[in-house]
Each structure stands twice: as structure tokens, then as C-alpha cells.
Amino acid sequence: MNQKTSLITGITGQDGSYLAELLLEKGYDVHGLVRRGSSEMFGRIEHIRNRITLHQGDLLDHSSLVDAIRTSRPDEIYNLAAMSYVAVSWNQPVLTAEFSGVGVTRMLEAMREAAPEARFYQASSSEMFGKVLEIPQTETTPFYPRSPYGVAKTYGHFITVNYRESYGLHAGAGILFNHESPRRGLEFVTRKITWHAASIRHGWLDKLELGNLDAERDWGYAKDYVLAMWLMLQRDEPDDYVIATNKTNSVRDCIEIAFDEAGVPEWEQYVKSNPAFMRPAEVDHLIGSYAKAQRNLGWKPETSFEELIRLMTRADLELLKP
């Protein structure tokens, strides 16, 4: 059987690094797109740098995308690059729209021009549901985004559907709910909590400030979720799938587990709620049903929320130990 080739945008991120590892394990020739002059650290993929091929390109620049696709000649394209932090999208709403919305169109146009037979995965988001209209959310739940990030992702999602239906491209989207790991950026609340729990345990810090401690999310493990991405592109019929755990936990739950794993009793004396970290518009009860993914892809989450937070805390304890 001929070796398959993949192109991953956002390969230096959490999902991109886990996906690259998975595809290498499956024998793929893995290519990744990185921005020109980017200050992005390559730490997440440093251990596999000599096994992958990196191409310079930018979702804001169509010709660079065409060049990367023509050079790599991918069988599968995974579009994971985006402005990925919801809070920043209020400060940079236009740039968020360019990367996470219009950037998807540029990728699809580049694919249509240079590799129309390839299979395309679009990283959609549960933030598209925003002010939820039904619980749990499924592939047919209407979108009601509550942030510039959610709005941009909704555009990216629908343009993917549009190109599939208009041009016959093998293009599908994974509507991924929150997914975390030790590779998550420190700006994301779960990693912020586990990192601070470890820092407090080691005596580096003595407080943690957060926003709404009662906010709830459907949190899963990124390593489980990239498998779902791959499974989507193995089906002959492209489609869209919710990838979630169908369970919610609160920020408070995350704190309790992380501080317990870190061996820090009475977390209340270290954690404070700061209104400055509250969202201008909070999303409602995000909880996703993965029934369709289980039925069609044979996928289900393998890692519980408690297991996830404990493994993240252990990783940060190791990272920060004196």
C-alpha cells in the first residue's frame, strides 16, 4: 500500500502535535504549515522535528497555501490553525475573523486549485453553539455564537459545508468541545489551574486568580480527540461530527482535583475569583453528544475528566519541580 501524506496547519499547537504523532505512528509522511517569521515555539514538536517536513505559509496568504499544498501533495489536509484563545478574540476581532473564518476559505480554495482529490478536515468548535438552544448539543443543533471567536468559527464551519456541497470536495468538520492536555497553553483555564496548583505545591506562588468558578464545560483529552479527526477522513462520505464527552464539569471541580493531586489542602485560601477574568458574554450549558461519532466512526472518549486533570497536574509538578 502506498504511503499516505498529510498536511497539518497549526502543527505546532496542542492538537497539531498530537495529530502529527498519531499520523507518524500510522506510517504517514507528515507535513506541517508554519507561519513566516512566527514567534511560535516549536517545543511541542521538537521531539519529532526530524521526522516531519515543515513548510512556511500563512492563512492570510493564499499563494503560500497553494505552494505548500503543491509541494507536499497531501492525501489529507487538517486545518487546525486559528486564533485559538476565545478571550483574545474580543481584543482582536478582525484578525480572528481573518484567521479562523476567511482563512478557512483560503485553505479550501488552495485545495480546490492544487489538490482537489485530497480529503479536508476543518477544526470547528463548540463555541459555535454559544447561547445553546438545546441540551445536549448535536450536529443539528442551531448555532448561536457568543464571541468573535465563535462567530469566526461558525463562518469557517459553514464555508466547509458549502465547498463540500458546491464543489464535491471531501471536506468535513469536527465540532470539538473543549479538549485539554499537558501541552495546553497556560492561558487556558484548565492548564492555568494545574500549573498554579503545581507552582503553589512547590512554593513558587501563593495565589491563583480566576473568573467564574461555576462556569461549566464539556472537557475531554486532546489525545483522544485527534484520533476522531483521523477517523473522519477515513470514511468515504465526508460529514460533520460532534466530538465531546457528554459530561460537564465546573472550573471549581477542576480546581479541587488539581489541588488534591498536587497535595495542597484547602484550595480556597489560594484561589480568588477576579471579575476582570469574566467573559463579556458567557456561553451557556455546553455539553455535546458524541452518539453520531460512536455510531459512524466507532469513536468514544477514553479518558475521564478526573484522569485528565490529574495527569495534567502530574506533568506540571514534574515540569516545575525544583
PDB file of C-alpha atoms in Angstrom:
ATOM      1  CA  MET A   1       0.000   0.000   0.000  1.00  0.00           C
ATOM      2  CA  ASN A   2       1.300   3.459  -0.897  1.00  0.00           C
ATOM      3  CA  GLN A   3       2.322   5.706   1.990  1.00  0.00           C
ATOM      4  CA  LYS A   4      -0.226   8.433   2.700  1.00  0.00           C
ATOM      5  CA  THR A   5       0.796  12.066   3.020  1.00  0.00           C
ATOM      6  CA  SER A   6      -0.809  14.605   5.335  1.00  0.00           C
ATOM      7  CA  LEU A   7      -0.549  18.379   5.669  1.00  0.00           C
ATOM      8  CA  ILE A   8      -1.373  19.890   9.068  1.00  0.00           C
ATOM      9  CA  THR A   9      -1.863  23.612   9.601  1.00  0.00           C
ATOM     10  CA  GLY A  10      -1.334  24.545  13.223  1.00  0.00           C
ATOM     11  CA  ILE A  11       1.106  21.661  13.655  1.00  0.00           C
ATOM     12  CA  THR A  12       2.966  23.459  16.461  1.00  0.00           C
ATOM     13  CA  GLY A  13      -0.174  23.659  18.611  1.00  0.00           C
ATOM     14  CA  GLN A  14      -1.612  21.191  21.096  1.00  0.00           C
ATOM     15  CA  ASP A  15      -3.810  19.323  18.613  1.00  0.00           C
ATOM     16  CA  GLY A  16      -1.344  19.572  15.750  1.00  0.00           C
ATOM     17  CA  SER A  17       1.460  17.978  17.751  1.00  0.00           C
ATOM     18  CA  TYR A  18      -0.689  15.064  18.946  1.00  0.00           C
ATOM     19  CA  LEU A  19      -2.100  14.559  15.449  1.00  0.00           C
ATOM     20  CA  ALA A  20       1.382  14.557  13.935  1.00  0.00           C
ATOM     21  CA  GLU A  21       2.436  11.854  16.409  1.00  0.00           C
ATOM     22  CA  LEU A  22      -0.640   9.774  15.595  1.00  0.00           C
ATOM     23  CA  LEU A  23      -0.102  10.012  11.837  1.00  0.00           C
ATOM     24  CA  LEU A  24       3.586   9.132  12.170  1.00  0.00           C
ATOM     25  CA  GLU A  25       2.567   6.046  14.151  1.00  0.00           C
ATOM     26  CA  LYS A  26       0.271   5.124  11.272  1.00  0.00           C
ATOM     27  CA  GLY A  27       3.085   5.426   8.749  1.00  0.00           C
ATOM     28  CA  TYR A  28       2.182   8.779   7.176  1.00  0.00           C
ATOM     29  CA  ASP A  29       4.568  11.211   5.545  1.00  0.00           C
ATOM     30  CA  VAL A  30       3.701  14.202   7.738  1.00  0.00           C
ATOM     31  CA  HIS A  31       3.983  17.816   6.584  1.00  0.00           C
ATOM     32  CA  GLY A  32       3.170  20.904   8.600  1.00  0.00           C
ATOM     33  CA  LEU A  33       2.482  24.561   7.844  1.00  0.00           C
ATOM     34  CA  VAL A  34       4.209  27.197   9.989  1.00  0.00           C
ATOM     35  CA  ARG A  35       3.933  30.951   9.717  1.00  0.00           C
ATOM     36  CA  ARG A  36       6.739  33.031   8.294  1.00  0.00           C
ATOM     37  CA  GLY A  37       8.574  34.936  10.990  1.00  0.00           C
ATOM     38  CA  SER A  38       6.384  33.343  13.633  1.00  0.00           C
ATOM     39  CA  SER A  39       7.491  33.611  17.244  1.00  0.00           C
ATOM     40  CA  GLU A  40       5.676  30.331  17.852  1.00  0.00           C
ATOM     41  CA  MET A  41       7.770  27.933  19.879  1.00  0.00           C
ATOM     42  CA  PHE A  42       8.375  24.506  18.381  1.00  0.00           C
ATOM     43  CA  GLY A  43       8.613  22.795  21.765  1.00  0.00           C
ATOM     44  CA  ARG A  44       5.556  20.591  21.227  1.00  0.00           C
ATOM     45  CA  ILE A  45       7.046  19.043  18.078  1.00  0.00           C
ATOM     46  CA  GLU A  46      10.768  19.251  18.871  1.00  0.00           C
ATOM     47  CA  HIS A  47      10.904  15.501  19.563  1.00  0.00           C
ATOM     48  CA  ILE A  48       9.596  14.721  16.051  1.00  0.00           C
ATOM     49  CA  ARG A  49      11.170  17.582  14.050  1.00  0.00           C
ATOM     50  CA  ASN A  50      13.492  15.202  12.195  1.00  0.00           C
ATOM     51  CA  ARG A  51      10.522  13.036  11.136  1.00  0.00           C
ATOM     52  CA  ILE A  52       8.287  15.731   9.644  1.00  0.00           C
ATOM     53  CA  THR A  53       8.597  18.313   6.869  1.00  0.00           C
ATOM     54  CA  LEU A  54       7.700  21.932   7.626  1.00  0.00           C
ATOM     55  CA  HIS A  55       6.560  24.491   5.049  1.00  0.00           C
ATOM     56  CA  GLN A  56       6.302  28.222   5.518  1.00  0.00           C
ATOM     57  CA  GLY A  57       2.843  29.626   4.908  1.00  0.00           C
ATOM     58  CA  ASP A  58       0.101  31.768   6.338  1.00  0.00           C
ATOM     59  CA  LEU A  59      -3.696  31.533   6.371  1.00  0.00           C
ATOM     60  CA  LEU A  60      -3.705  35.213   5.386  1.00  0.00           C
ATOM     61  CA  ASP A  61      -1.752  34.499   2.189  1.00  0.00           C
ATOM     62  CA  HIS A  62      -3.418  32.377  -0.497  1.00  0.00           C
ATOM     63  CA  SER A  63      -0.343  31.827  -2.673  1.00  0.00           C
ATOM     64  CA  SER A  64       1.688  30.417   0.225  1.00  0.00           C
ATOM     65  CA  LEU A  65      -1.067  27.879   0.879  1.00  0.00           C
ATOM     66  CA  VAL A  66      -1.124  26.798  -2.761  1.00  0.00           C
ATOM     67  CA  ASP A  67       2.667  26.436  -2.713  1.00  0.00           C
ATOM     68  CA  ALA A  68       2.577  24.308   0.459  1.00  0.00           C
ATOM     69  CA  ILE A  69      -0.105  22.026  -0.971  1.00  0.00           C
ATOM     70  CA  ARG A  70       1.632  21.655  -4.336  1.00  0.00           C
ATOM     71  CA  THR A  71       4.938  20.857  -2.634  1.00  0.00           C
ATOM     72  CA  SER A  72       3.582  18.394  -0.070  1.00  0.00           C
ATOM     73  CA  ARG A  73       0.957  16.775  -2.371  1.00  0.00           C
ATOM     74  CA  PRO A  74      -1.211  15.665   0.568  1.00  0.00           C
ATOM     75  CA  ASP A  75      -3.853  12.967   0.609  1.00  0.00           C
ATOM     76  CA  GLU A  76      -5.286  14.538   3.755  1.00  0.00           C
ATOM     77  CA  ILE A  77      -5.332  18.158   4.924  1.00  0.00           C
ATOM     78  CA  TYR A  78      -6.062  19.005   8.554  1.00  0.00           C
ATOM     79  CA  ASN A  79      -6.832  22.687   9.067  1.00  0.00           C
ATOM     80  CA  LEU A  80      -6.138  23.235  12.766  1.00  0.00           C
ATOM     81  CA  ALA A  81      -4.602  26.719  12.564  1.00  0.00           C
ATOM     82  CA  ALA A  82      -6.675  29.507  14.090  1.00  0.00           C
ATOM     83  CA  MET A  83      -6.737  32.277  16.650  1.00  0.00           C
ATOM     84  CA  SER A  84      -7.456  29.703  19.326  1.00  0.00           C
ATOM     85  CA  TYR A  85      -7.999  31.743  22.503  1.00  0.00           C
ATOM     86  CA  VAL A  86     -11.564  32.971  22.941  1.00  0.00           C
ATOM     87  CA  ALA A  87     -10.699  35.847  25.306  1.00  0.00           C
ATOM     88  CA  VAL A  88      -8.287  37.434  22.816  1.00  0.00           C
ATOM     89  CA  SER A  89     -10.962  37.449  20.122  1.00  0.00           C
ATOM     90  CA  TRP A  90     -12.669  40.435  21.775  1.00  0.00           C
ATOM     91  CA  ASN A  91      -9.410  42.417  21.568  1.00  0.00           C
ATOM     92  CA  GLN A  92      -8.623  41.286  18.018  1.00  0.00           C
ATOM     93  CA  PRO A  93     -11.997  40.552  16.411  1.00  0.00           C
ATOM     94  CA  VAL A  94     -10.988  41.413  12.823  1.00  0.00           C
ATOM     95  CA  LEU A  95      -7.789  39.349  12.920  1.00  0.00           C
ATOM     96  CA  THR A  96      -9.765  36.494  14.476  1.00  0.00           C
ATOM     97  CA  ALA A  97     -12.221  36.679  11.572  1.00  0.00           C
ATOM     98  CA  GLU A  98      -9.359  36.651   9.052  1.00  0.00           C
ATOM     99  CA  PHE A  99      -7.625  33.611  10.532  1.00  0.00           C
ATOM    100  CA  SER A 100     -10.485  31.492  11.840  1.00  0.00           C
ATOM    101  CA  GLY A 101     -13.104  32.459   9.240  1.00  0.00           C
ATOM    102  CA  VAL A 102     -11.769  33.729   5.934  1.00  0.00           C
ATOM    103  CA  GLY A 103      -8.580  31.691   6.405  1.00  0.00           C
ATOM    104  CA  VAL A 104     -10.644  28.521   6.027  1.00  0.00           C
ATOM    105  CA  THR A 105     -11.883  29.765   2.657  1.00  0.00           C
ATOM    106  CA  ARG A 106      -8.311  30.391   1.557  1.00  0.00           C
ATOM    107  CA  MET A 107      -7.379  26.822   2.540  1.00  0.00           C
ATOM    108  CA  LEU A 108     -10.347  25.379   0.667  1.00  0.00           C
ATOM    109  CA  GLU A 109      -9.606  27.487  -2.414  1.00  0.00           C
ATOM    110  CA  ALA A 110      -5.959  26.420  -2.317  1.00  0.00           C
ATOM    111  CA  MET A 111      -7.010  22.779  -2.018  1.00  0.00           C
ATOM    112  CA  ARG A 112      -9.500  23.165  -4.868  1.00  0.00           C
ATOM    113  CA  GLU A 113      -6.714  24.618  -7.030  1.00  0.00           C
ATOM    114  CA  ALA A 114      -3.820  22.340  -6.064  1.00  0.00           C
ATOM    115  CA  ALA A 115      -5.233  19.090  -4.609  1.00  0.00           C
ATOM    116  CA  PRO A 116      -8.977  18.713  -5.303  1.00  0.00           C
ATOM    117  CA  GLU A 117      -8.853  14.960  -4.668  1.00  0.00           C
ATOM    118  CA  ALA A 118      -7.465  15.379  -1.134  1.00  0.00           C
ATOM    119  CA  ARG A 119      -9.580  14.988   1.987  1.00  0.00           C
ATOM    120  CA  PHE A 120     -10.066  18.054   4.190  1.00  0.00           C
ATOM    121  CA  TYR A 121     -10.700  18.311   7.924  1.00  0.00           C
ATOM    122  CA  GLN A 122     -11.886  21.600   9.425  1.00  0.00           C
ATOM    123  CA  ALA A 123     -11.462  22.224  13.148  1.00  0.00           C
ATOM    124  CA  SER A 124     -14.854  23.591  14.189  1.00  0.00           C
ATOM    125  CA  SER A 125     -15.716  24.423  17.788  1.00  0.00           C
ATOM    126  CA  SER A 126     -18.393  24.026  20.432  1.00  0.00           C
ATOM    127  CA  GLU A 127     -18.143  27.808  20.864  1.00  0.00           C
ATOM    128  CA  MET A 128     -20.361  27.999  17.772  1.00  0.00           C
ATOM    129  CA  PHE A 129     -23.272  26.820  19.947  1.00  0.00           C
ATOM    130  CA  GLY A 130     -22.731  29.666  22.434  1.00  0.00           C
ATOM    131  CA  LYS A 131     -26.173  30.529  23.791  1.00  0.00           C
ATOM    132  CA  VAL A 132     -27.310  26.964  23.481  1.00  0.00           C
ATOM    133  CA  LEU A 133     -30.723  26.156  22.022  1.00  0.00           C
ATOM    134  CA  GLU A 134     -30.840  22.522  23.170  1.00  0.00           C
ATOM    135  CA  ILE A 135     -29.045  20.200  25.588  1.00  0.00           C
ATOM    136  CA  PRO A 136     -27.033  18.199  24.735  1.00  0.00           C
ATOM    137  CA  GLN A 137     -25.782  19.725  21.524  1.00  0.00           C
ATOM    138  CA  THR A 138     -25.671  17.562  18.389  1.00  0.00           C
ATOM    139  CA  GLU A 139     -24.752  18.040  14.740  1.00  0.00           C
ATOM    140  CA  THR A 140     -28.221  19.517  14.068  1.00  0.00           C
ATOM    141  CA  THR A 141     -28.335  21.982  16.982  1.00  0.00           C
ATOM    142  CA  PRO A 142     -28.568  25.582  15.665  1.00  0.00           C
ATOM    143  CA  PHE A 143     -25.536  27.792  16.268  1.00  0.00           C
ATOM    144  CA  TYR A 144     -25.724  30.941  18.427  1.00  0.00           C
ATOM    145  CA  PRO A 145     -22.099  32.088  18.915  1.00  0.00           C
ATOM    146  CA  ARG A 146     -21.332  34.461  21.777  1.00  0.00           C
ATOM    147  CA  SER A 147     -17.832  35.676  20.929  1.00  0.00           C
ATOM    148  CA  PRO A 148     -15.931  36.910  17.859  1.00  0.00           C
ATOM    149  CA  TYR A 149     -14.102  33.572  18.008  1.00  0.00           C
ATOM    150  CA  GLY A 150     -17.379  31.645  17.902  1.00  0.00           C
ATOM    151  CA  VAL A 151     -18.685  33.780  15.046  1.00  0.00           C
ATOM    152  CA  ALA A 152     -15.491  33.260  13.016  1.00  0.00           C
ATOM    153  CA  LYS A 153     -15.567  29.514  13.643  1.00  0.00           C
ATOM    154  CA  THR A 154     -19.196  29.412  12.503  1.00  0.00           C
ATOM    155  CA  TYR A 155     -18.211  31.019   9.202  1.00  0.00           C
ATOM    156  CA  GLY A 156     -15.344  28.545   8.827  1.00  0.00           C
ATOM    157  CA  HIS A 157     -17.718  25.669   9.511  1.00  0.00           C
ATOM    158  CA  PHE A 158     -20.377  26.710   7.024  1.00  0.00           C
ATOM    159  CA  ILE A 159     -17.890  27.552   4.267  1.00  0.00           C
ATOM    160  CA  THR A 160     -16.547  23.998   4.652  1.00  0.00           C
ATOM    161  CA  VAL A 161     -20.054  22.587   4.263  1.00  0.00           C
ATOM    162  CA  ASN A 162     -20.631  24.916   1.307  1.00  0.00           C
ATOM    163  CA  TYR A 163     -17.500  23.774  -0.546  1.00  0.00           C
ATOM    164  CA  ARG A 164     -18.408  20.141   0.085  1.00  0.00           C
ATOM    165  CA  GLU A 165     -21.870  20.615  -1.340  1.00  0.00           C
ATOM    166  CA  SER A 166     -20.950  23.048  -4.131  1.00  0.00           C
ATOM    167  CA  TYR A 167     -17.719  21.541  -5.442  1.00  0.00           C
ATOM    168  CA  GLY A 168     -17.934  17.928  -4.292  1.00  0.00           C
ATOM    169  CA  LEU A 169     -14.825  18.207  -2.135  1.00  0.00           C
ATOM    170  CA  HIS A 170     -14.216  15.587   0.539  1.00  0.00           C
ATOM    171  CA  ALA A 171     -14.472  18.185   3.310  1.00  0.00           C
ATOM    172  CA  GLY A 172     -15.829  17.638   6.804  1.00  0.00           C
ATOM    173  CA  ALA A 173     -15.725  19.355  10.164  1.00  0.00           C
ATOM    174  CA  GLY A 174     -15.205  18.133  13.688  1.00  0.00           C
ATOM    175  CA  ILE A 175     -17.219  20.192  16.165  1.00  0.00           C
ATOM    176  CA  LEU A 176     -14.818  19.653  19.029  1.00  0.00           C
ATOM    177  CA  PHE A 177     -15.752  20.563  22.550  1.00  0.00           C
ATOM    178  CA  ASN A 178     -13.051  21.738  24.968  1.00  0.00           C
ATOM    179  CA  HIS A 179     -10.100  19.372  24.967  1.00  0.00           C
ATOM    180  CA  GLU A 180      -7.042  19.679  27.155  1.00  0.00           C
ATOM    181  CA  SER A 181      -3.636  18.121  27.829  1.00  0.00           C
ATOM    182  CA  PRO A 182      -0.249  18.905  29.370  1.00  0.00           C
ATOM    183  CA  ARG A 183       0.507  20.673  26.064  1.00  0.00           C
ATOM    184  CA  ARG A 184      -2.349  23.159  26.518  1.00  0.00           C
ATOM    185  CA  GLY A 185      -1.303  26.816  26.628  1.00  0.00           C
ATOM    186  CA  LEU A 186      -1.103  28.476  30.054  1.00  0.00           C
ATOM    187  CA  GLU A 187      -3.808  30.972  29.060  1.00  0.00           C
ATOM    188  CA  PHE A 188      -6.453  28.215  29.057  1.00  0.00           C
ATOM    189  CA  VAL A 189      -8.213  27.738  32.367  1.00  0.00           C
ATOM    190  CA  THR A 190      -7.535  24.027  32.933  1.00  0.00           C
ATOM    191  CA  ARG A 191      -3.790  24.381  32.329  1.00  0.00           C
ATOM    192  CA  LYS A 192      -3.731  27.633  34.295  1.00  0.00           C
ATOM    193  CA  ILE A 193      -5.196  25.717  37.234  1.00  0.00           C
ATOM    194  CA  THR A 194      -2.907  22.677  37.035  1.00  0.00           C
ATOM    195  CA  TRP A 195       0.193  24.847  36.543  1.00  0.00           C
ATOM    196  CA  HIS A 196      -0.696  27.069  39.508  1.00  0.00           C
ATOM    197  CA  ALA A 197      -1.529  24.069  41.699  1.00  0.00           C
ATOM    198  CA  ALA A 198       1.947  22.686  40.954  1.00  0.00           C
ATOM    199  CA  SER A 199       3.568  26.102  41.473  1.00  0.00           C
ATOM    200  CA  ILE A 200       1.866  26.523  44.852  1.00  0.00           C
ATOM    201  CA  ARG A 201       2.839  22.987  45.853  1.00  0.00           C
ATOM    202  CA  HIS A 202       6.483  23.715  45.056  1.00  0.00           C
ATOM    203  CA  GLY A 203       6.354  27.084  46.816  1.00  0.00           C
ATOM    204  CA  TRP A 204       6.836  29.261  43.734  1.00  0.00           C
ATOM    205  CA  LEU A 205       3.460  31.051  44.049  1.00  0.00           C
ATOM    206  CA  ASP A 206       0.826  31.589  46.710  1.00  0.00           C
ATOM    207  CA  LYS A 207      -2.336  32.574  44.798  1.00  0.00           C
ATOM    208  CA  LEU A 208      -4.419  31.915  41.700  1.00  0.00           C
ATOM    209  CA  GLU A 209      -6.936  34.370  40.238  1.00  0.00           C
ATOM    210  CA  LEU A 210      -9.730  33.091  38.000  1.00  0.00           C
ATOM    211  CA  GLY A 211     -13.034  34.285  36.567  1.00  0.00           C
ATOM    212  CA  ASN A 212     -16.311  32.422  37.041  1.00  0.00           C
ATOM    213  CA  LEU A 213     -15.643  29.347  39.190  1.00  0.00           C
ATOM    214  CA  ASP A 214     -19.109  27.970  38.429  1.00  0.00           C
ATOM    215  CA  ALA A 215     -18.663  28.024  34.629  1.00  0.00           C
ATOM    216  CA  GLU A 216     -19.125  24.521  33.246  1.00  0.00           C
ATOM    217  CA  ARG A 217     -17.664  22.895  30.149  1.00  0.00           C
ATOM    218  CA  ASP A 218     -17.572  19.523  28.450  1.00  0.00           C
ATOM    219  CA  TRP A 219     -13.834  18.791  28.760  1.00  0.00           C
ATOM    220  CA  GLY A 220     -12.020  15.902  27.071  1.00  0.00           C
ATOM    221  CA  TYR A 221      -8.454  14.779  26.370  1.00  0.00           C
ATOM    222  CA  ALA A 222      -6.818  16.169  23.227  1.00  0.00           C
ATOM    223  CA  LYS A 223      -5.041  12.893  22.514  1.00  0.00           C
ATOM    224  CA  ASP A 224      -8.424  11.129  22.312  1.00  0.00           C
ATOM    225  CA  TYR A 225      -9.845  13.855  20.083  1.00  0.00           C
ATOM    226  CA  VAL A 226      -7.174  13.837  17.360  1.00  0.00           C
ATOM    227  CA  LEU A 227      -7.999  10.174  16.756  1.00  0.00           C
ATOM    228  CA  ALA A 228     -11.539  11.283  15.891  1.00  0.00           C
ATOM    229  CA  MET A 229     -10.139  13.753  13.350  1.00  0.00           C
ATOM    230  CA  TRP A 230      -8.252  10.970  11.599  1.00  0.00           C
ATOM    231  CA  LEU A 231     -11.246   8.613  11.682  1.00  0.00           C
ATOM    232  CA  MET A 232     -13.412  11.252   9.962  1.00  0.00           C
ATOM    233  CA  LEU A 233     -11.113  11.341   6.939  1.00  0.00           C
ATOM    234  CA  GLN A 234     -11.034   7.559   6.611  1.00  0.00           C
ATOM    235  CA  ARG A 235     -14.729   7.456   5.695  1.00  0.00           C
ATOM    236  CA  ASP A 236     -15.615   7.659   2.022  1.00  0.00           C
ATOM    237  CA  GLU A 237     -18.516  10.014   2.731  1.00  0.00           C
ATOM    238  CA  PRO A 238     -17.452  13.361   4.245  1.00  0.00           C
ATOM    239  CA  ASP A 239     -19.580  14.589   7.127  1.00  0.00           C
ATOM    240  CA  ASP A 240     -19.564  16.696  10.301  1.00  0.00           C
ATOM    241  CA  TYR A 241     -19.281  15.274  13.808  1.00  0.00           C
ATOM    242  CA  VAL A 242     -19.607  16.488  17.377  1.00  0.00           C
ATOM    243  CA  ILE A 243     -16.643  15.244  19.425  1.00  0.00           C
ATOM    244  CA  ALA A 244     -17.324  15.531  23.144  1.00  0.00           C
ATOM    245  CA  THR A 245     -17.758  13.538  26.366  1.00  0.00           C
ATOM    246  CA  ASN A 246     -21.474  14.225  27.040  1.00  0.00           C
ATOM    247  CA  LYS A 247     -20.490  15.235  30.590  1.00  0.00           C
ATOM    248  CA  THR A 248     -19.816  18.619  32.156  1.00  0.00           C
ATOM    249  CA  ASN A 249     -17.607  19.758  34.986  1.00  0.00           C
ATOM    250  CA  SER A 250     -17.128  23.165  36.550  1.00  0.00           C
ATOM    251  CA  VAL A 251     -13.994  25.234  36.965  1.00  0.00           C
ATOM    252  CA  ARG A 252     -14.422  24.554  40.684  1.00  0.00           C
ATOM    253  CA  ASP A 253     -14.315  20.785  40.017  1.00  0.00           C
ATOM    254  CA  CYS A 254     -11.069  21.270  38.099  1.00  0.00           C
ATOM    255  CA  ILE A 255      -9.544  23.231  40.986  1.00  0.00           C
ATOM    256  CA  GLU A 256     -10.494  20.594  43.554  1.00  0.00           C
ATOM    257  CA  ILE A 257      -8.990  17.725  41.533  1.00  0.00           C
ATOM    258  CA  ALA A 258      -5.801  19.594  40.600  1.00  0.00           C
ATOM    259  CA  PHE A 259      -5.057  20.808  44.133  1.00  0.00           C
ATOM    260  CA  ASP A 260      -5.804  17.345  45.505  1.00  0.00           C
ATOM    261  CA  GLU A 261      -3.374  15.761  43.045  1.00  0.00           C
ATOM    262  CA  ALA A 262      -0.790  18.412  43.935  1.00  0.00           C
ATOM    263  CA  GLY A 263      -1.185  17.656  47.637  1.00  0.00           C
ATOM    264  CA  VAL A 264      -2.381  21.152  48.522  1.00  0.00           C
ATOM    265  CA  PRO A 265      -5.306  21.026  51.001  1.00  0.00           C
ATOM    266  CA  GLU A 266      -7.840  23.833  51.436  1.00  0.00           C
ATOM    267  CA  TRP A 267      -7.530  25.317  47.965  1.00  0.00           C
ATOM    268  CA  GLU A 268      -9.923  28.125  48.944  1.00  0.00           C
ATOM    269  CA  GLN A 269      -7.126  30.013  50.690  1.00  0.00           C
ATOM    270  CA  TYR A 270      -5.163  30.240  47.429  1.00  0.00           C
ATOM    271  CA  VAL A 271      -7.858  30.749  44.775  1.00  0.00           C
ATOM    272  CA  LYS A 272      -9.748  34.011  44.249  1.00  0.00           C
ATOM    273  CA  SER A 273     -12.395  34.995  41.723  1.00  0.00           C
ATOM    274  CA  ASN A 274     -11.480  38.177  39.838  1.00  0.00           C
ATOM    275  CA  PRO A 275     -14.200  39.959  37.789  1.00  0.00           C
ATOM    276  CA  ALA A 276     -11.505  41.053  35.335  1.00  0.00           C
ATOM    277  CA  PHE A 277     -11.374  37.475  34.060  1.00  0.00           C
ATOM    278  CA  MET A 278     -15.127  37.215  33.423  1.00  0.00           C
ATOM    279  CA  ARG A 279     -16.278  36.945  29.802  1.00  0.00           C
ATOM    280  CA  PRO A 280     -18.320  39.840  28.359  1.00  0.00           C
ATOM    281  CA  ALA A 281     -20.874  37.219  27.263  1.00  0.00           C
ATOM    282  CA  GLU A 282     -20.700  33.796  28.881  1.00  0.00           C
ATOM    283  CA  VAL A 283     -21.741  30.740  26.931  1.00  0.00           C
ATOM    284  CA  ASP A 284     -24.464  28.594  28.406  1.00  0.00           C
ATOM    285  CA  HIS A 285     -24.527  24.887  29.165  1.00  0.00           C
ATOM    286  CA  LEU A 286     -22.136  23.398  26.622  1.00  0.00           C
ATOM    287  CA  ILE A 287     -22.419  19.615  26.594  1.00  0.00           C
ATOM    288  CA  GLY A 288     -22.041  17.545  23.446  1.00  0.00           C
ATOM    289  CA  SER A 289     -23.454  14.224  22.339  1.00  0.00           C
ATOM    290  CA  TYR A 290     -20.901  12.015  20.571  1.00  0.00           C
ATOM    291  CA  ALA A 291     -23.577   9.461  19.541  1.00  0.00           C
ATOM    292  CA  LYS A 292     -23.099  10.009  15.798  1.00  0.00           C
ATOM    293  CA  ALA A 293     -19.311   9.694  16.076  1.00  0.00           C
ATOM    294  CA  GLN A 294     -19.691   6.476  18.051  1.00  0.00           C
ATOM    295  CA  ARG A 295     -22.194   5.119  15.549  1.00  0.00           C
ATOM    296  CA  ASN A 296     -20.322   6.033  12.345  1.00  0.00           C
ATOM    297  CA  LEU A 297     -16.682   6.210  13.425  1.00  0.00           C
ATOM    298  CA  GLY A 298     -16.580   3.809  16.341  1.00  0.00           C
ATOM    299  CA  TRP A 299     -15.187   6.655  18.455  1.00  0.00           C
ATOM    300  CA  LYS A 300     -15.818   7.432  22.110  1.00  0.00           C
ATOM    301  CA  PRO A 301     -13.818   9.319  24.758  1.00  0.00           C
ATOM    302  CA  GLU A 302     -11.397   7.076  26.627  1.00  0.00           C
ATOM    303  CA  THR A 303     -10.122   9.458  29.335  1.00  0.00           C
ATOM    304  CA  SER A 304     -12.309  10.773  32.172  1.00  0.00           C
ATOM    305  CA  PHE A 305     -12.179  14.395  33.314  1.00  0.00           C
ATOM    306  CA  GLU A 306     -10.610  13.429  36.632  1.00  0.00           C
ATOM    307  CA  GLU A 307      -7.944  11.305  34.922  1.00  0.00           C
ATOM    308  CA  LEU A 308      -7.224  14.198  32.554  1.00  0.00           C
ATOM    309  CA  ILE A 309      -6.770  16.835  35.264  1.00  0.00           C
ATOM    310  CA  ARG A 310      -4.665  14.505  37.389  1.00  0.00           C
ATOM    311  CA  LEU A 311      -2.325  13.649  34.501  1.00  0.00           C
ATOM    312  CA  MET A 312      -2.012  17.356  33.640  1.00  0.00           C
ATOM    313  CA  THR A 313      -1.213  18.202  37.265  1.00  0.00           C
ATOM    314  CA  ARG A 314       1.385  15.447  37.497  1.00  0.00           C
ATOM    315  CA  ALA A 315       3.024  16.752  34.320  1.00  0.00           C
ATOM    316  CA  ASP A 316       3.186  20.276  35.765  1.00  0.00           C
ATOM    317  CA  LEU A 317       4.528  19.004  39.088  1.00  0.00           C
ATOM    318  CA  GLU A 318       7.333  17.328  37.137  1.00  0.00           C
ATOM    319  CA  LEU A 319       7.853  20.387  34.933  1.00  0.00           C
ATOM    320  CA  LEU A 320       8.142  22.820  37.850  1.00  0.00           C
ATOM    321  CA  LYS A 321       9.915  20.734  40.464  1.00  0.00           C
ATOM    322  CA  PRO A 322      12.998  22.460  41.961  1.00  0.00           C
TER     323      PRO A 322
END
